PDB file of C-alpha atoms in Angstrom:
ATOM      1  CA  MET A   1      21.496 -69.044 -47.583  1.00  0.00           C
ATOM      2  CA  SER A   2      24.043 -66.407 -46.700  1.00  0.00           C
ATOM      3  CA  ARG A   3      23.616 -63.709 -44.069  1.00  0.00           C
ATOM      4  CA  VAL A   4      23.216 -61.080 -46.773  1.00  0.00           C
ATOM      5  CA  ASP A   5      20.422 -63.068 -48.401  1.00  0.00           C
ATOM      6  CA  GLU A   6      18.688 -63.670 -45.144  1.00  0.00           C
ATOM      7  CA  PHE A   7      18.856 -60.082 -44.284  1.00  0.00           C
ATOM      8  CA  GLU A   8      17.595 -58.859 -47.654  1.00  0.00           C
ATOM      9  CA  ASP A   9      14.612 -61.267 -47.507  1.00  0.00           C
ATOM     10  CA  LEU A  10      13.661 -59.562 -44.212  1.00  0.00           C
ATOM     11  CA  ARG A  11      14.568 -56.121 -45.090  1.00  0.00           C
ATOM     12  CA  PRO A  12      10.856 -55.119 -45.979  1.00  0.00           C
ATOM     13  CA  LEU A  13       9.630 -56.370 -42.669  1.00  0.00           C
ATOM     14  CA  LEU A  14      12.415 -54.638 -40.708  1.00  0.00           C
ATOM     15  CA  PHE A  15      11.757 -51.331 -42.522  1.00  0.00           C
ATOM     16  CA  SER A  16       7.998 -51.509 -41.965  1.00  0.00           C
ATOM     17  CA  ILE A  17       8.469 -52.282 -38.232  1.00  0.00           C
ATOM     18  CA  ALA A  18      10.808 -49.374 -37.805  1.00  0.00           C
ATOM     19  CA  TYR A  19       8.727 -46.949 -39.809  1.00  0.00           C
ATOM     20  CA  ARG A  20       5.519 -47.713 -37.789  1.00  0.00           C
ATOM     21  CA  ILE A  21       7.516 -47.059 -34.467  1.00  0.00           C
ATOM     22  CA  LEU A  22       9.334 -44.009 -35.652  1.00  0.00           C
ATOM     23  CA  GLY A  23       7.172 -42.334 -38.263  1.00  0.00           C
ATOM     24  CA  SER A  24      10.301 -41.291 -40.161  1.00  0.00           C
ATOM     25  CA  VAL A  25      11.512 -42.967 -43.416  1.00  0.00           C
ATOM     26  CA  GLY A  26      15.191 -41.644 -42.863  1.00  0.00           C
ATOM     27  CA  GLU A  27      15.234 -42.821 -39.232  1.00  0.00           C
ATOM     28  CA  ALA A  28      13.743 -46.204 -40.178  1.00  0.00           C
ATOM     29  CA  GLU A  29      16.208 -46.703 -43.036  1.00  0.00           C
ATOM     30  CA  ASP A  30      19.036 -45.870 -40.522  1.00  0.00           C
ATOM     31  CA  ALA A  31      17.692 -48.278 -37.973  1.00  0.00           C
ATOM     32  CA  VAL A  32      17.604 -51.039 -40.555  1.00  0.00           C
ATOM     33  CA  GLN A  33      21.264 -50.206 -41.633  1.00  0.00           C
ATOM     34  CA  GLU A  34      22.385 -50.378 -37.996  1.00  0.00           C
ATOM     35  CA  THR A  35      20.570 -53.734 -37.705  1.00  0.00           C
ATOM     36  CA  TRP A  36      22.412 -55.094 -40.608  1.00  0.00           C
ATOM     37  CA  LEU A  37      25.817 -54.149 -39.076  1.00  0.00           C
ATOM     38  CA  ARG A  38      24.975 -55.821 -35.803  1.00  0.00           C
ATOM     39  CA  TYR A  39      23.826 -58.858 -37.693  1.00  0.00           C
ATOM     40  CA  ALA A  40      26.887 -58.945 -39.811  1.00  0.00           C
ATOM     41  CA  ASN A  41      29.153 -58.775 -36.777  1.00  0.00           C
ATOM     42  CA  ALA A  42      27.309 -61.278 -34.745  1.00  0.00           C
ATOM     43  CA  PRO A  43      29.827 -64.010 -33.773  1.00  0.00           C
ATOM     44  CA  THR A  44      27.333 -66.943 -34.315  1.00  0.00           C
ATOM     45  CA  PRO A  45      24.300 -67.155 -36.587  1.00  0.00           C
ATOM     46  CA  PRO A  46      21.023 -66.832 -34.561  1.00  0.00           C
ATOM     47  CA  ALA A  47      18.640 -69.800 -34.612  1.00  0.00           C
ATOM     48  CA  SER A  48      15.968 -67.593 -36.052  1.00  0.00           C
ATOM     49  CA  PRO A  49      17.259 -64.681 -38.296  1.00  0.00           C
ATOM     50  CA  LYS A  50      13.613 -63.221 -38.228  1.00  0.00           C
ATOM     51  CA  ALA A  51      13.407 -63.179 -34.491  1.00  0.00           C
ATOM     52  CA  PHE A  52      16.855 -61.843 -34.013  1.00  0.00           C
ATOM     53  CA  LEU A  53      16.658 -58.957 -36.641  1.00  0.00           C
ATOM     54  CA  SER A  54      13.167 -57.951 -35.536  1.00  0.00           C
ATOM     55  CA  ALA A  55      14.328 -57.698 -31.995  1.00  0.00           C
ATOM     56  CA  VAL A  56      17.382 -55.662 -32.896  1.00  0.00           C
ATOM     57  CA  VAL A  57      15.546 -53.268 -35.163  1.00  0.00           C
ATOM     58  CA  THR A  58      12.703 -52.792 -32.530  1.00  0.00           C
ATOM     59  CA  ARG A  59      15.335 -52.000 -29.736  1.00  0.00           C
ATOM     60  CA  ILE A  60      17.174 -49.566 -32.029  1.00  0.00           C
ATOM     61  CA  ALA A  61      13.905 -47.857 -33.056  1.00  0.00           C
ATOM     62  CA  ILE A  62      12.796 -47.542 -29.394  1.00  0.00           C
ATOM     63  CA  ASP A  63      16.030 -45.822 -28.459  1.00  0.00           C
ATOM     64  CA  VAL A  64      15.795 -43.555 -31.478  1.00  0.00           C
ATOM     65  CA  LEU A  65      12.151 -42.648 -30.721  1.00  0.00           C
ATOM     66  CA  ARG A  66      12.953 -41.695 -27.097  1.00  0.00           C
ATOM     67  CA  SER A  67      15.351 -38.939 -28.372  1.00  0.00           C
ATOM     68  CA  ALA A  68      13.131 -37.977 -31.362  1.00  0.00           C
ATOM     69  CA  ARG A  69      10.194 -37.104 -29.037  1.00  0.00           C
ATOM     70  CA  VAL A  70      12.204 -34.235 -27.449  1.00  0.00           C
ATOM     71  CA  ARG A  71      12.767 -32.794 -30.960  1.00  0.00           C
ATOM     72  CA  ARG A  72       9.091 -33.253 -31.926  1.00  0.00           C
ATOM     73  CA  GLU A  73       7.936 -31.328 -28.862  1.00  0.00           C
ATOM     74  CA  ALA A  74       9.939 -28.261 -30.230  1.00  0.00           C
ATOM     75  CA  TYR A  75       8.640 -28.769 -33.716  1.00  0.00           C
ATOM     76  CA  VAL A  76       7.123 -25.720 -35.429  1.00  0.00           C
ATOM     77  CA  GLY A  77       3.438 -26.211 -36.115  1.00  0.00           C
ATOM     78  CA  PRO A  78       1.659 -29.531 -36.533  1.00  0.00           C
ATOM     79  CA  TRP A  79       4.052 -32.588 -36.840  1.00  0.00           C
ATOM     80  CA  PHE A  80       3.087 -35.345 -39.274  1.00  0.00           C
ATOM     81  CA  PRO A  81       5.088 -38.536 -40.150  1.00  0.00           C
ATOM     82  CA  GLU A  82       7.181 -38.527 -43.293  1.00  0.00           C
ATOM     83  CA  PRO A  83       5.021 -39.569 -46.111  1.00  0.00           C
ATOM     84  CA  LEU A  84       5.277 -43.124 -47.331  1.00  0.00           C
ATOM     85  CA  LEU A  85       4.279 -43.859 -50.848  1.00  0.00           C
ATOM     86  CA  THR A  86       4.926 -47.586 -50.905  1.00  0.00           C
ATOM     87  CA  ASP A  87       5.145 -50.030 -47.939  1.00  0.00           C
ATOM     88  CA  PRO A  88       7.715 -52.534 -48.896  1.00  0.00           C
ATOM     89  CA  TYR A  89       6.260 -55.336 -46.743  1.00  0.00           C
ATOM     90  CA  GLU A  90       3.394 -57.137 -48.265  1.00  0.00           C
ATOM     91  CA  ASP A  91       1.028 -59.765 -46.890  1.00  0.00           C
ATOM     92  CA  PRO A  92      -1.891 -60.312 -49.286  1.00  0.00           C
ATOM     93  CA  GLU A  93      -4.039 -61.802 -46.497  1.00  0.00           C
ATOM     94  CA  ARG A  94      -3.601 -58.642 -44.426  1.00  0.00           C
ATOM     95  CA  ALA A  95      -3.322 -56.039 -47.112  1.00  0.00           C
ATOM     96  CA  ALA A  96      -6.037 -53.836 -45.825  1.00  0.00           C
ATOM     97  CA  GLU A  97      -4.961 -53.956 -42.187  1.00  0.00           C
ATOM     98  CA  LEU A  98      -1.358 -53.228 -43.094  1.00  0.00           C
ATOM     99  CA  ALA A  99      -2.445 -50.229 -45.170  1.00  0.00           C
ATOM    100  CA  ASP A 100      -4.742 -48.769 -42.404  1.00  0.00           C
ATOM    101  CA  SER A 101      -1.998 -49.224 -39.808  1.00  0.00           C
ATOM    102  CA  VAL A 102       0.509 -47.061 -41.790  1.00  0.00           C
ATOM    103  CA  SER A 103      -2.083 -44.318 -42.376  1.00  0.00           C
ATOM    104  CA  MET A 104      -1.300 -40.742 -41.104  1.00  0.00           C
ATOM    105  CA  ALA A 105      -4.339 -41.035 -38.723  1.00  0.00           C
ATOM    106  CA  ALA A 106      -3.065 -44.330 -37.207  1.00  0.00           C
ATOM    107  CA  LEU A 107       0.618 -43.078 -37.011  1.00  0.00           C
ATOM    108  CA  LEU A 108      -0.605 -39.916 -35.150  1.00  0.00           C
ATOM    109  CA  LEU A 109      -2.462 -42.002 -32.731  1.00  0.00           C
ATOM    110  CA  LEU A 110       0.604 -44.065 -32.075  1.00  0.00           C
ATOM    111  CA  GLU A 111       2.392 -40.760 -31.051  1.00  0.00           C
ATOM    112  CA  ARG A 112       0.224 -40.787 -27.922  1.00  0.00           C
ATOM    113  CA  LEU A 113       1.820 -43.987 -26.644  1.00  0.00           C
ATOM    114  CA  THR A 114       5.048 -44.463 -24.828  1.00  0.00           C
ATOM    115  CA  PRO A 115       7.853 -45.821 -26.974  1.00  0.00           C
ATOM    116  CA  LEU A 116       7.540 -49.294 -25.248  1.00  0.00           C
ATOM    117  CA  GLU A 117       3.739 -49.335 -25.782  1.00  0.00           C
ATOM    118  CA  ARG A 118       4.110 -48.262 -29.355  1.00  0.00           C
ATOM    119  CA  ALA A 119       6.728 -51.143 -30.165  1.00  0.00           C
ATOM    120  CA  VAL A 120       4.537 -53.794 -28.424  1.00  0.00           C
ATOM    121  CA  PHE A 121       1.415 -52.628 -30.233  1.00  0.00           C
ATOM    122  CA  VAL A 122       3.183 -52.510 -33.636  1.00  0.00           C
ATOM    123  CA  LEU A 123       4.642 -55.984 -33.182  1.00  0.00           C
ATOM    124  CA  ARG A 124       1.504 -57.550 -31.744  1.00  0.00           C
ATOM    125  CA  GLU A 125      -1.371 -55.882 -33.549  1.00  0.00           C
ATOM    126  CA  VAL A 126       0.099 -55.147 -36.851  1.00  0.00           C
ATOM    127  CA  PHE A 127       2.642 -57.949 -37.460  1.00  0.00           C
ATOM    128  CA  ALA A 128       1.095 -60.616 -35.100  1.00  0.00           C
ATOM    129  CA  PHE A 129       4.202 -61.635 -33.186  1.00  0.00           C
ATOM    130  CA  ASP A 130       3.621 -63.827 -30.207  1.00  0.00           C
ATOM    131  CA  PHE A 131       4.331 -62.451 -26.694  1.00  0.00           C
ATOM    132  CA  GLY A 132       7.520 -64.467 -26.301  1.00  0.00           C
ATOM    133  CA  GLU A 133       8.982 -62.772 -29.336  1.00  0.00           C
ATOM    134  CA  ILE A 134       7.852 -59.393 -28.242  1.00  0.00           C
ATOM    135  CA  ALA A 135       9.319 -59.878 -24.732  1.00  0.00           C
ATOM    136  CA  ALA A 136      12.704 -60.810 -26.138  1.00  0.00           C
ATOM    137  CA  ALA A 137      12.529 -57.762 -28.521  1.00  0.00           C
ATOM    138  CA  VAL A 138      11.680 -55.056 -25.836  1.00  0.00           C
ATOM    139  CA  GLY A 139      13.566 -56.701 -22.827  1.00  0.00           C
ATOM    140  CA  ARG A 140      10.430 -57.111 -20.692  1.00  0.00           C
ATOM    141  CA  SER A 141       8.600 -60.177 -19.350  1.00  0.00           C
ATOM    142  CA  GLU A 142       5.701 -61.643 -21.255  1.00  0.00           C
ATOM    143  CA  ALA A 143       3.331 -60.481 -18.464  1.00  0.00           C
ATOM    144  CA  ALA A 144       4.561 -56.996 -18.717  1.00  0.00           C
ATOM    145  CA  CYS A 145       4.190 -57.032 -22.563  1.00  0.00           C
ATOM    146  CA  ARG A 146       0.644 -58.228 -22.244  1.00  0.00           C
ATOM    147  CA  GLN A 147      -0.072 -55.283 -19.881  1.00  0.00           C
ATOM    148  CA  LEU A 148       1.562 -52.833 -22.347  1.00  0.00           C
ATOM    149  CA  ALA A 149      -0.424 -54.320 -25.251  1.00  0.00           C
ATOM    150  CA  VAL A 150      -3.653 -53.852 -23.319  1.00  0.00           C
ATOM    151  CA  ARG A 151      -2.874 -50.231 -22.355  1.00  0.00           C
ATOM    152  CA  ALA A 152      -1.784 -49.450 -25.981  1.00  0.00           C
ATOM    153  CA  ARG A 153      -4.831 -51.084 -27.463  1.00  0.00           C
ATOM    154  CA  ARG A 154      -7.189 -49.090 -25.124  1.00  0.00           C
ATOM    155  CA  HIS A 155      -5.633 -45.880 -26.181  1.00  0.00           C
ATOM    156  CA  MET A 156      -5.641 -46.785 -29.816  1.00  0.00           C
ATOM    157  CA  ASP A 157      -9.402 -48.003 -29.776  1.00  0.00           C
ATOM    158  CA  ALA A 158     -10.415 -44.725 -28.265  1.00  0.00           C
ATOM    159  CA  GLY A 159      -9.371 -42.817 -31.382  1.00  0.00           C
ATOM    160  CA  ARG A 160      -8.863 -45.562 -33.995  1.00  0.00           C
ATOM    161  CA  PRO A 161      -9.710 -44.259 -37.478  1.00  0.00           C
ATOM    162  CA  ARG A 162     -12.811 -45.920 -38.948  1.00  0.00           C
ATOM    163  CA  PHE A 163     -11.818 -45.783 -42.715  1.00  0.00           C
ATOM    164  CA  ASP A 164     -14.546 -47.033 -45.204  1.00  0.00           C
ATOM    165  CA  ALA A 165     -14.251 -50.748 -45.634  1.00  0.00           C
ATOM    166  CA  ASP A 166     -14.372 -50.771 -49.542  1.00  0.00           C
ATOM    167  CA  ARG A 167     -11.111 -49.439 -50.734  1.00  0.00           C
ATOM    168  CA  HIS A 168     -12.345 -49.287 -54.274  1.00  0.00           C
ATOM    169  CA  GLU A 169     -15.084 -46.871 -53.223  1.00  0.00           C
ATOM    170  CA  ARG A 170     -12.534 -44.825 -51.415  1.00  0.00           C
ATOM    171  CA  GLN A 171     -10.414 -44.472 -54.483  1.00  0.00           C
ATOM    172  CA  GLN A 172     -13.346 -43.586 -56.573  1.00  0.00           C
ATOM    173  CA  LEU A 173     -14.432 -40.818 -54.085  1.00  0.00           C
ATOM    174  CA  ALA A 174     -10.784 -39.592 -53.908  1.00  0.00           C
ATOM    175  CA  SER A 175     -10.626 -39.401 -57.720  1.00  0.00           C
ATOM    176  CA  ARG A 176     -13.783 -37.242 -57.848  1.00  0.00           C
ATOM    177  CA  PHE A 177     -12.456 -35.006 -55.191  1.00  0.00           C
ATOM    178  CA  LEU A 178      -9.123 -34.596 -57.097  1.00  0.00           C
ATOM    179  CA  ASP A 179     -11.010 -33.795 -60.349  1.00  0.00           C
ATOM    180  CA  ALA A 180     -13.067 -31.176 -58.565  1.00  0.00           C
ATOM    181  CA  PHE A 181      -9.816 -29.828 -56.877  1.00  0.00           C
ATOM    182  CA  ARG A 182      -7.985 -29.494 -60.157  1.00  0.00           C
ATOM    183  CA  ASP A 183     -10.899 -27.588 -61.632  1.00  0.00           C
ATOM    184  CA  GLY A 184     -11.164 -25.276 -58.672  1.00  0.00           C
ATOM    185  CA  ASP A 185     -14.873 -26.442 -58.398  1.00  0.00           C
ATOM    186  CA  LEU A 186     -15.827 -25.068 -55.036  1.00  0.00           C
ATOM    187  CA  GLY A 187     -19.144 -26.695 -54.883  1.00  0.00           C
ATOM    188  CA  GLY A 188     -17.669 -30.088 -56.077  1.00  0.00           C
ATOM    189  CA  ILE A 189     -15.064 -29.899 -53.409  1.00  0.00           C
ATOM    190  CA  ARG A 190     -17.470 -29.047 -50.587  1.00  0.00           C
ATOM    191  CA  SER A 191     -20.024 -31.831 -51.517  1.00  0.00           C
ATOM    192  CA  LEU A 192     -17.325 -34.466 -50.866  1.00  0.00           C
ATOM    193  CA  LEU A 193     -16.279 -33.016 -47.535  1.00  0.00           C
ATOM    194  CA  SER A 194     -17.770 -33.921 -44.099  1.00  0.00           C
ATOM    195  CA  ALA A 195     -19.338 -31.001 -42.243  1.00  0.00           C
ATOM    196  CA  ASP A 196     -16.408 -31.129 -39.729  1.00  0.00           C
ATOM    197  CA  ALA A 197     -13.764 -31.752 -42.310  1.00  0.00           C
ATOM    198  CA  GLN A 198     -10.379 -30.456 -41.502  1.00  0.00           C
ATOM    199  CA  LEU A 199      -7.352 -29.389 -43.549  1.00  0.00           C
ATOM    200  CA  VAL A 200      -4.050 -29.562 -41.593  1.00  0.00           C
ATOM    201  CA  SER A 201      -0.607 -29.075 -42.956  1.00  0.00           C
ATOM    202  CA  ASP A 202       2.928 -29.722 -41.715  1.00  0.00           C
ATOM    203  CA  ALA A 203       5.401 -27.103 -42.915  1.00  0.00           C
ATOM    204  CA  GLY A 204       7.904 -27.111 -39.977  1.00  0.00           C
ATOM    205  CA  GLY A 205       8.451 -23.518 -40.448  1.00  0.00           C
ATOM    206  CA  LYS A 206      10.244 -24.195 -43.656  1.00  0.00           C
ATOM    207  CA  SER A 207       7.538 -23.799 -46.266  1.00  0.00           C
ATOM    208  CA  PRO A 208       4.814 -21.067 -46.657  1.00  0.00           C
ATOM    209  CA  GLN A 209       1.310 -21.794 -45.400  1.00  0.00           C
ATOM    210  CA  TRP A 210      -1.672 -19.551 -44.814  1.00  0.00           C
ATOM    211  CA  ARG A 211      -2.275 -21.085 -41.403  1.00  0.00           C
ATOM    212  CA  PRO A 212      -1.744 -24.618 -40.071  1.00  0.00           C
ATOM    213  CA  GLU A 213      -5.282 -25.682 -39.854  1.00  0.00           C
ATOM    214  CA  PHE A 214      -8.758 -25.042 -41.419  1.00  0.00           C
ATOM    215  CA  HIS A 215     -11.878 -26.550 -40.047  1.00  0.00           C
ATOM    216  CA  GLY A 216     -15.414 -27.083 -41.558  1.00  0.00           C
ATOM    217  CA  ALA A 217     -16.369 -28.041 -45.023  1.00  0.00           C
ATOM    218  CA  ALA A 218     -16.877 -24.343 -46.173  1.00  0.00           C
ATOM    219  CA  ALA A 219     -13.550 -23.055 -45.003  1.00  0.00           C
ATOM    220  CA  VAL A 220     -11.618 -26.144 -46.293  1.00  0.00           C
ATOM    221  CA  ALA A 221     -13.316 -26.021 -49.763  1.00  0.00           C
ATOM    222  CA  LYS A 222     -12.713 -22.214 -50.101  1.00  0.00           C
ATOM    223  CA  VAL A 223      -8.994 -22.385 -49.342  1.00  0.00           C
ATOM    224  CA  LEU A 224      -8.610 -25.397 -51.609  1.00  0.00           C
ATOM    225  CA  ALA A 225     -10.431 -23.923 -54.684  1.00  0.00           C
ATOM    226  CA  THR A 226      -8.634 -20.625 -54.141  1.00  0.00           C
ATOM    227  CA  LEU A 227      -5.150 -22.052 -54.236  1.00  0.00           C
ATOM    228  CA  VAL A 228      -5.445 -24.621 -57.016  1.00  0.00           C
ATOM    229  CA  THR A 229      -6.632 -22.348 -59.918  1.00  0.00           C
ATOM    230  CA  PRO A 230      -3.601 -20.123 -60.124  1.00  0.00           C
ATOM    231  CA  PHE A 231      -1.392 -23.221 -59.177  1.00  0.00           C
ATOM    232  CA  VAL A 232      -2.674 -25.153 -62.340  1.00  0.00           C
ATOM    233  CA  ARG A 233      -2.465 -21.979 -64.359  1.00  0.00           C
ATOM    234  CA  ILE A 234       1.363 -21.821 -63.899  1.00  0.00           C
ATOM    235  CA  GLY A 235       1.827 -25.436 -64.749  1.00  0.00           C
ATOM    236  CA  GLY A 236       1.310 -27.062 -61.373  1.00  0.00           C
ATOM    237  CA  ILE A 237       0.576 -30.737 -61.369  1.00  0.00           C
ATOM    238  CA  VAL A 238      -1.959 -32.610 -59.170  1.00  0.00           C
ATOM    239  CA  GLU A 239      -1.023 -36.250 -59.399  1.00  0.00           C
ATOM    240  CA  ALA A 240      -3.268 -38.923 -57.770  1.00  0.00           C
ATOM    241  CA  HIS A 241      -1.162 -41.132 -55.543  1.00  0.00           C
ATOM    242  CA  GLU A 242      -1.738 -43.419 -52.510  1.00  0.00           C
ATOM    243  CA  VAL A 243      -0.069 -41.835 -49.520  1.00  0.00           C
ATOM    244  CA  ASN A 244       0.567 -43.876 -46.287  1.00  0.00           C
ATOM    245  CA  GLY A 245      -1.870 -46.574 -47.599  1.00  0.00           C
ATOM    246  CA  GLN A 246      -4.650 -44.181 -48.154  1.00  0.00           C
ATOM    247  CA  PRO A 247      -5.941 -42.304 -51.155  1.00  0.00           C
ATOM    248  CA  GLY A 248      -4.093 -39.047 -51.735  1.00  0.00           C
ATOM    249  CA  ALA A 249      -2.011 -36.951 -54.169  1.00  0.00           C
ATOM    250  CA  ILE A 250       1.345 -35.457 -54.849  1.00  0.00           C
ATOM    251  CA  LEU A 251       1.530 -31.898 -56.009  1.00  0.00           C
ATOM    252  CA  ARG A 252       4.466 -31.054 -58.252  1.00  0.00           C
ATOM    253  CA  ASP A 253       5.841 -27.940 -59.874  1.00  0.00           C
ATOM    254  CA  ARG A 254       5.926 -27.647 -63.679  1.00  0.00           C
ATOM    255  CA  GLU A 255       9.314 -29.370 -63.698  1.00  0.00           C
ATOM    256  CA  GLY A 256       7.876 -32.369 -61.887  1.00  0.00           C
ATOM    257  CA  ARG A 257       9.497 -31.496 -58.488  1.00  0.00           C
ATOM    258  CA  ILE A 258       7.579 -32.481 -55.292  1.00  0.00           C
ATOM    259  CA  LEU A 259       5.892 -29.526 -53.505  1.00  0.00           C
ATOM    260  CA  ASN A 260       3.874 -31.500 -50.955  1.00  0.00           C
ATOM    261  CA  THR A 261       1.881 -34.670 -50.403  1.00  0.00           C
ATOM    262  CA  MET A 262      -1.838 -34.870 -49.420  1.00  0.00           C
ATOM    263  CA  ALA A 263      -3.300 -37.791 -47.603  1.00  0.00           C
ATOM    264  CA  LEU A 264      -7.179 -38.096 -47.386  1.00  0.00           C
ATOM    265  CA  ASP A 265      -9.116 -39.724 -44.505  1.00  0.00           C
ATOM    266  CA  ILE A 266     -12.405 -41.074 -46.017  1.00  0.00           C
ATOM    267  CA  VAL A 267     -15.057 -42.082 -43.479  1.00  0.00           C
ATOM    268  CA  ASP A 268     -18.797 -42.786 -44.308  1.00  0.00           C
ATOM    269  CA  GLY A 269     -18.458 -41.832 -47.816  1.00  0.00           C
ATOM    270  CA  GLN A 270     -16.902 -38.335 -47.087  1.00  0.00           C
ATOM    271  CA  ILE A 271     -13.530 -36.814 -46.657  1.00  0.00           C
ATOM    272  CA  GLN A 272     -12.990 -36.213 -42.982  1.00  0.00           C
ATOM    273  CA  ALA A 273      -9.260 -34.983 -42.901  1.00  0.00           C
ATOM    274  CA  ILE A 274      -6.845 -33.814 -45.367  1.00  0.00           C
ATOM    275  CA  ARG A 275      -3.260 -33.929 -44.170  1.00  0.00           C
ATOM    276  CA  VAL A 276      -0.647 -32.010 -46.292  1.00  0.00           C
ATOM    277  CA  VAL A 277       3.079 -32.385 -45.734  1.00  0.00           C
ATOM    278  CA  HIS A 278       5.225 -29.615 -47.338  1.00  0.00           C
ATOM    279  CA  ASN A 279       8.206 -29.438 -45.032  1.00  0.00           C
ATOM    280  CA  PRO A 280      10.914 -30.011 -47.709  1.00  0.00           C
ATOM    281  CA  ASP A 281      13.005 -32.055 -45.159  1.00  0.00           C
ATOM    282  CA  LYS A 282      10.190 -34.694 -45.141  1.00  0.00           C
ATOM    283  CA  LEU A 283       9.877 -34.987 -48.886  1.00  0.00           C
ATOM    284  CA  ALA A 284      13.578 -35.400 -50.024  1.00  0.00           C
ATOM    285  CA  HIS A 285      13.298 -39.122 -49.899  1.00  0.00           C
ATOM    286  CA  LEU A 286      10.596 -39.058 -52.512  1.00  0.00           C
ATOM    287  CA  GLY A 287      12.633 -37.323 -55.219  1.00  0.00           C
ATOM    288  CA  PRO A 288      13.721 -33.813 -56.249  1.00  0.00           C
ATOM    289  CA  VAL A 289      11.872 -31.151 -54.075  1.00  0.00           C
ATOM    290  CA  GLY A 290      10.617 -27.918 -55.504  1.00  0.00           C
ATOM    291  CA  ASP A 291      10.677 -24.438 -53.984  1.00  0.00           C
ATOM    292  CA  ASN A 292       7.297 -23.669 -52.442  1.00  0.00           C
ATOM    293  CA  TRP A 293       8.260 -20.172 -51.847  1.00  0.00           C
ATOM    294  CA  ALA A 294       8.893 -19.566 -55.547  1.00  0.00           C
ATOM    295  CA  VAL A 295       5.628 -21.337 -56.561  1.00  0.00           C
ATOM    296  CA  LEU A 296       3.776 -19.127 -54.095  1.00  0.00           C
ATOM    297  CA  ARG A 297       5.127 -15.963 -55.661  1.00  0.00           C
ATOM    298  CA  GLU A 298       4.181 -17.354 -59.068  1.00  0.00           C
ATOM    299  CA  THR A 299       0.627 -18.250 -58.003  1.00  0.00           C
ATOM    300  CA  ASN A 300       0.097 -14.908 -56.393  1.00  0.00           C
ATOM    301  CA  ALA A 301       1.227 -13.245 -59.604  1.00  0.00           C
ATOM    302  CA  ALA A 302      -1.158 -15.501 -61.543  1.00  0.00           C
ATOM    303  CA  ARG A 303      -4.005 -14.801 -59.153  1.00  0.00           C
ATOM    304  CA  GLY A 304      -3.629 -11.093 -59.717  1.00  0.00           C
ATOM    305  CA  SER A 305      -3.368 -11.241 -63.514  1.00  0.00           C
TER     306      SER A 305
END
């Protein structure tokens, strides 16, 4: 097998590692491309392409994350990962675990870890690498990696999302919620929200928003019902779609251009959190992006008519 073939076979794994460390599709793709360049230029083929490439992409991602954290501290409003619609890495035996590990809730928890803790946690807990492989990837001893893993697991366990185990039931509840949302059914929306539900949006100062966060079922239901009726009236589209491994939706303008993504956290048969990304910079990898400002002007006009 050629180096190109070996690399392409492992590309899904490499991207999935990098994305979970970085929370950015663009940065993960860049890390994978840089990994390929280093692999192509390696003077001798490694004994294990998987071990070599995983180590390289992990080290690159750690370096990128260290600089990215400075930018995120200056970010305008709440910061969310770039939405991922499809994880290219598949393992049928661990499909549910992989989906939950890429959820917005899980990725935001990972933000609390140091870059090294985050990398060790991803390699060990998500992809089941052994500590020898992890040590080689992050440049630390196996003993140090075990300590990093313990610290990371302790931080993650303290806030780990408790998604409903039955994914089919989650999808059914999300479908009922989106039907009520499209209809502007205030009571229907509210009935599916937990009492302490929250609606949080990432606009990055580049897209309109009433305010970054709404808390409580009544407040969240009211703002959603108020916004959607004029949006649908002007031809807006609410498209059910899995977002970061969880039920969600893509909102599009009448031309099909993406306005935002909506990811739902469903716990104990209710929607606990709705995370919306409408910073256009974080949506460009998904396709043509619409103009939220223009849509807002149209919806305001429709609301007043």
